[in-house]
Amino acid sequence: MKETKKLLLFDIDGTLLISGGAGNRALNRALQRQYGISRAMESIIPDGKTDPAIIREIFQKNLQREPNIEEIENLCHMYLDNLRDEIQISSGYRLLPGVLPLLERAGKRSDLLMGLLTGNLERGAELKLGRSQLNRFFLFGGFGSDSEDRGEIAKMAVLRGREYAGEQIPLDRIFVIGDTVFDIQCARTVGAKALAVATGSTSFEELSFHRPDYLMEDFSDLEDFWEVISEIR
Ligand SMILES: [Mg+2]
């Protein structure tokens, strides 16, 4: 009998890695150059938000208006250009504890499919993961370039994951893994399991308050993670 697969959908920033502010610097540079806005990201909490939504928020705060589609596209383009070198030179860039062994082990299992569920633009995600050669683990994803709304991104990720698997994987076999309350909420939006990890800027207590299905301090104890994933048969 064919085994039904499980989908693991990973957030990037604060979950797999810390970019050390590279993303903020890349966007700051674009906004300074194009609109003369300095240190735009200082007044924004980007965690859990999509890249286009962050640009919209910066426009409202600094220019008191909405950006049009062309402006968003243009800024995204400049941001990605800057991000390429900011990621490479970022001294604070690091993978979070246990992430690499986790991905290596999960990558060897035929019953698990790993994808991305992130507010990053698809190309931005590639750049952030690329510095540590992590792109090879992820077969599909939902990105900030798909929608500004994280719930919609989650729907895309689930759709693409099921397409990739070639089967209608049930929702209780789909895990949304992330470090913010937004990740927990978007797991709820699609009806998947929420696995929260306190390696980002949201504390364990705060995450716990929002009642994810599973909550971990970090991924340094691989057996813990394995237990969670294996709980559903
Ligand atoms: Mg995150």
Short mmCIF file of C-alpha atoms and ligand atoms in Angstrom, two decimals:
data_model
loop_
_atom_site.label_atom_id
_atom_site.label_comp_id
_atom_site.label_asym_id
_atom_site.label_seq_id
_atom_site.Cartn_x
_atom_site.Cartn_y
_atom_site.Cartn_z
CA MET A 1 0.00 0.00 0.00
CA LYS A 2 1.23 3.47 -0.84
CA GLU A 3 2.10 5.52 2.20
CA THR A 4 0.43 8.91 2.55
CA LYS A 5 3.00 11.63 2.77
CA LYS A 6 3.33 14.46 5.27
CA LEU A 7 4.06 18.04 4.30
CA LEU A 8 6.40 20.21 6.34
CA LEU A 9 6.02 23.89 5.46
CA PHE A 10 8.83 26.01 6.85
CA ASP A 11 9.01 29.73 7.49
CA ILE A 12 12.52 31.14 6.93
CA ASP A 13 13.45 34.14 9.11
CA GLY A 14 13.65 33.25 12.79
CA THR A 15 12.75 29.63 12.02
CA LEU A 16 15.53 28.29 9.79
CA LEU A 17 17.97 31.18 9.97
CA ILE A 18 18.75 34.69 11.13
CA SER A 19 19.91 36.95 8.33
CA GLY A 20 21.55 39.37 10.76
CA GLY A 21 19.54 42.33 9.44
CA ALA A 22 20.53 41.75 5.80
CA GLY A 23 16.93 41.96 4.61
CA ASN A 24 16.33 45.22 6.49
CA ARG A 25 19.50 46.78 5.12
CA ALA A 26 18.65 45.72 1.58
CA LEU A 27 15.20 47.32 1.77
CA ASN A 28 16.52 50.43 3.57
CA ARG A 29 19.00 51.01 0.75
CA ALA A 30 16.29 50.73 -1.90
CA LEU A 31 13.96 53.14 -0.07
CA GLN A 32 16.75 55.64 0.58
CA ARG A 33 17.79 55.65 -3.04
CA GLN A 34 14.33 55.75 -4.58
CA TYR A 35 12.39 57.91 -2.09
CA GLY A 36 14.99 59.50 0.18
CA ILE A 37 13.50 57.68 3.18
CA SER A 38 16.28 56.93 5.63
CA ARG A 39 16.33 53.90 7.93
CA ALA A 40 12.76 53.03 6.94
CA MET A 41 12.85 49.64 8.64
CA GLU A 42 13.52 51.15 12.07
CA SER A 43 9.84 51.94 12.52
CA ILE A 44 8.60 48.58 11.23
CA ILE A 45 8.25 45.18 12.87
CA PRO A 46 8.78 42.93 9.84
CA ASP A 47 8.40 39.58 11.64
CA GLY A 48 5.72 37.43 10.10
CA LYS A 49 4.80 40.03 7.47
CA THR A 50 5.15 39.60 3.72
CA ASP A 51 7.66 41.72 1.82
CA PRO A 52 5.01 43.57 -0.23
CA ALA A 53 2.99 44.26 2.94
CA ILE A 54 6.11 45.74 4.58
CA ILE A 55 6.59 48.09 1.63
CA ARG A 56 2.95 49.16 1.90
CA GLU A 57 3.38 49.90 5.61
CA ILE A 58 6.52 51.96 4.98
CA PHE A 59 4.69 54.04 2.36
CA GLN A 60 1.83 54.75 4.74
CA LYS A 61 4.19 55.74 7.57
CA ASN A 62 6.63 57.85 5.58
CA LEU A 63 4.76 59.13 2.53
CA GLN A 64 1.19 58.95 3.88
CA ARG A 65 -0.06 57.19 0.79
CA GLU A 66 -0.42 53.77 -0.83
CA PRO A 67 2.23 52.56 -3.25
CA ASN A 68 1.01 51.58 -6.71
CA ILE A 69 1.82 48.20 -8.23
CA GLU A 70 4.68 49.56 -10.30
CA GLU A 71 6.29 51.13 -7.23
CA ILE A 72 6.04 47.87 -5.30
CA GLU A 73 7.51 45.91 -8.21
CA ASN A 74 10.31 48.40 -8.68
CA LEU A 75 11.21 48.39 -4.99
CA CYS A 76 11.10 44.60 -4.82
CA HIS A 77 13.49 44.52 -7.74
CA MET A 78 15.94 46.92 -6.08
CA TYR A 79 15.59 45.10 -2.77
CA LEU A 80 16.54 41.78 -4.36
CA ASP A 81 19.50 43.38 -6.10
CA ASN A 82 20.76 44.69 -2.75
CA LEU A 83 19.93 41.50 -0.89
CA ARG A 84 22.28 39.46 -3.05
CA ASP A 85 25.35 41.17 -1.57
CA GLU A 86 23.86 42.03 1.86
CA ILE A 87 23.26 38.32 2.55
CA GLN A 88 26.78 37.38 1.52
CA ILE A 89 28.48 40.01 3.73
CA SER A 90 26.12 39.86 6.71
CA SER A 91 28.23 39.06 9.80
CA GLY A 92 25.16 38.17 11.86
CA TYR A 93 23.90 35.57 9.39
CA ARG A 94 23.51 32.13 10.93
CA LEU A 95 21.46 28.97 10.78
CA LEU A 96 19.40 28.31 13.90
CA PRO A 97 20.28 25.41 16.24
CA GLY A 98 19.58 21.96 14.87
CA VAL A 99 18.25 23.19 11.52
CA LEU A 100 20.81 21.55 9.26
CA PRO A 101 20.67 18.07 10.87
CA LEU A 102 16.87 18.31 10.89
CA LEU A 103 16.68 19.11 7.17
CA GLU A 104 19.26 16.47 6.29
CA ARG A 105 17.40 13.80 8.18
CA ALA A 106 13.95 14.81 6.93
CA GLY A 107 15.31 15.06 3.40
CA LYS A 108 16.19 11.37 3.47
CA ARG A 109 12.68 10.26 4.38
CA SER A 110 10.44 9.35 1.50
CA ASP A 111 7.30 10.01 3.56
CA LEU A 112 8.13 13.69 4.16
CA LEU A 113 7.96 16.53 1.66
CA MET A 114 9.45 19.86 2.62
CA GLY A 115 8.36 23.19 1.26
CA LEU A 116 8.54 26.87 2.19
CA LEU A 117 5.81 29.09 3.57
CA THR A 118 7.28 32.54 3.86
CA GLY A 119 6.57 36.23 3.45
CA ASN A 120 9.83 36.52 1.53
CA LEU A 121 9.69 37.05 -2.21
CA GLU A 122 10.59 33.76 -3.93
CA ARG A 123 13.93 35.10 -5.13
CA GLY A 124 14.66 36.59 -1.68
CA ALA A 125 14.02 33.21 -0.07
CA GLU A 126 16.43 31.62 -2.54
CA LEU A 127 19.13 34.16 -1.68
CA LYS A 128 18.73 33.75 2.08
CA LEU A 129 18.80 29.94 1.89
CA GLY A 130 21.47 29.93 -0.80
CA ARG A 131 24.26 31.16 1.45
CA SER A 132 23.93 27.87 3.40
CA GLN A 133 23.03 25.69 0.40
CA LEU A 134 19.61 24.93 1.83
CA ASN A 135 17.59 25.36 -1.37
CA ARG A 136 18.13 21.69 -2.25
CA PHE A 137 15.80 20.61 0.59
CA PHE A 138 12.74 22.52 -0.56
CA LEU A 139 10.73 21.29 -3.50
CA PHE A 140 7.99 23.92 -3.63
CA GLY A 141 6.66 26.83 -1.63
CA GLY A 142 4.32 29.73 -1.06
CA PHE A 143 5.96 33.15 -1.07
CA GLY A 144 5.42 36.85 -0.49
CA SER A 145 5.56 37.17 -4.27
CA ASP A 146 2.32 35.10 -4.45
CA SER A 147 0.24 37.33 -2.18
CA GLU A 148 0.49 39.98 0.55
CA ASP A 149 -1.73 37.85 2.74
CA ARG A 150 -0.06 35.05 4.66
CA GLY A 151 -3.24 32.97 4.68
CA GLU A 152 -3.33 33.07 0.88
CA ILE A 153 0.35 32.15 0.76
CA ALA A 154 -0.39 29.17 2.98
CA LYS A 155 -3.15 28.04 0.59
CA MET A 156 -0.71 28.24 -2.32
CA ALA A 157 1.92 26.25 -0.42
CA VAL A 158 -0.58 23.51 0.43
CA LEU A 159 -1.84 23.41 -3.16
CA ARG A 160 1.66 23.16 -4.61
CA GLY A 161 2.70 20.58 -2.03
CA ARG A 162 -0.26 18.37 -2.87
CA GLU A 163 0.43 18.83 -6.57
CA TYR A 164 4.05 17.88 -6.07
CA ALA A 165 3.10 14.83 -3.99
CA GLY A 166 0.48 13.82 -6.53
CA GLU A 167 -1.98 13.11 -3.77
CA GLN A 168 -4.55 14.96 -1.68
CA ILE A 169 -2.55 14.97 1.56
CA PRO A 170 -5.01 15.45 4.46
CA LEU A 171 -4.67 18.67 6.48
CA ASP A 172 -3.80 16.87 9.70
CA ARG A 173 -0.64 15.64 7.95
CA ILE A 174 0.44 19.16 7.04
CA PHE A 175 2.63 21.11 9.46
CA VAL A 176 3.15 24.88 9.31
CA ILE A 177 6.43 25.53 11.09
CA GLY A 178 7.25 29.09 12.14
CA ASP A 179 8.43 31.50 14.82
CA THR A 180 5.60 34.05 15.00
CA VAL A 181 1.94 34.32 15.91
CA PHE A 182 1.26 34.95 12.19
CA ASP A 183 2.58 31.48 11.39
CA ILE A 184 0.21 29.96 13.94
CA GLN A 185 -2.67 31.96 12.50
CA CYS A 186 -1.99 30.97 8.94
CA ALA A 187 -1.84 27.31 9.96
CA ARG A 188 -5.36 27.86 11.35
CA THR A 189 -6.49 29.60 8.17
CA VAL A 190 -5.74 26.52 6.10
CA GLY A 191 -6.59 24.02 8.85
CA ALA A 192 -3.09 22.58 9.14
CA LYS A 193 -1.10 21.77 12.31
CA ALA A 194 0.82 24.69 13.81
CA LEU A 195 4.31 23.92 15.05
CA ALA A 196 5.77 27.04 16.68
CA VAL A 197 9.44 27.47 17.53
CA ALA A 198 10.74 30.19 19.83
CA THR A 199 13.96 30.98 17.94
CA GLY A 200 12.72 34.29 16.52
CA SER A 201 11.76 37.48 18.31
CA THR A 202 8.52 36.09 19.80
CA SER A 203 8.99 34.50 23.21
CA PHE A 204 8.01 30.95 24.13
CA GLU A 205 5.35 32.36 26.50
CA GLU A 206 3.82 34.61 23.89
CA LEU A 207 3.68 31.79 21.34
CA SER A 208 2.20 29.49 23.96
CA PHE A 209 -0.56 32.03 24.61
CA HIS A 210 -1.71 31.57 21.00
CA ARG A 211 -2.00 27.80 21.47
CA PRO A 212 -0.08 26.22 18.63
CA ASP A 213 -0.54 22.46 18.31
CA TYR A 214 3.13 22.03 19.16
CA LEU A 215 5.68 24.39 20.64
CA MET A 216 9.44 24.00 20.87
CA GLU A 217 12.25 26.18 22.26
CA ASP A 218 14.41 25.35 19.24
CA PHE A 219 15.36 22.36 17.07
CA SER A 220 18.50 21.39 18.97
CA ASP A 221 16.83 18.22 20.26
CA LEU A 222 16.05 16.41 17.06
CA GLU A 223 14.22 13.59 18.85
CA ASP A 224 11.64 16.08 20.13
CA PHE A 225 10.93 17.23 16.61
CA TRP A 226 10.75 13.66 15.39
CA GLU A 227 8.25 12.73 18.04
CA VAL A 228 5.96 15.57 16.97
CA ILE A 229 6.14 14.66 13.30
CA SER A 230 5.64 10.96 13.99
CA GLU A 231 2.72 11.42 16.34
CA ILE A 232 0.31 11.42 13.41
CA ARG A 233 0.41 8.10 11.63
MG MG B 1 9.66 34.14 10.73
#
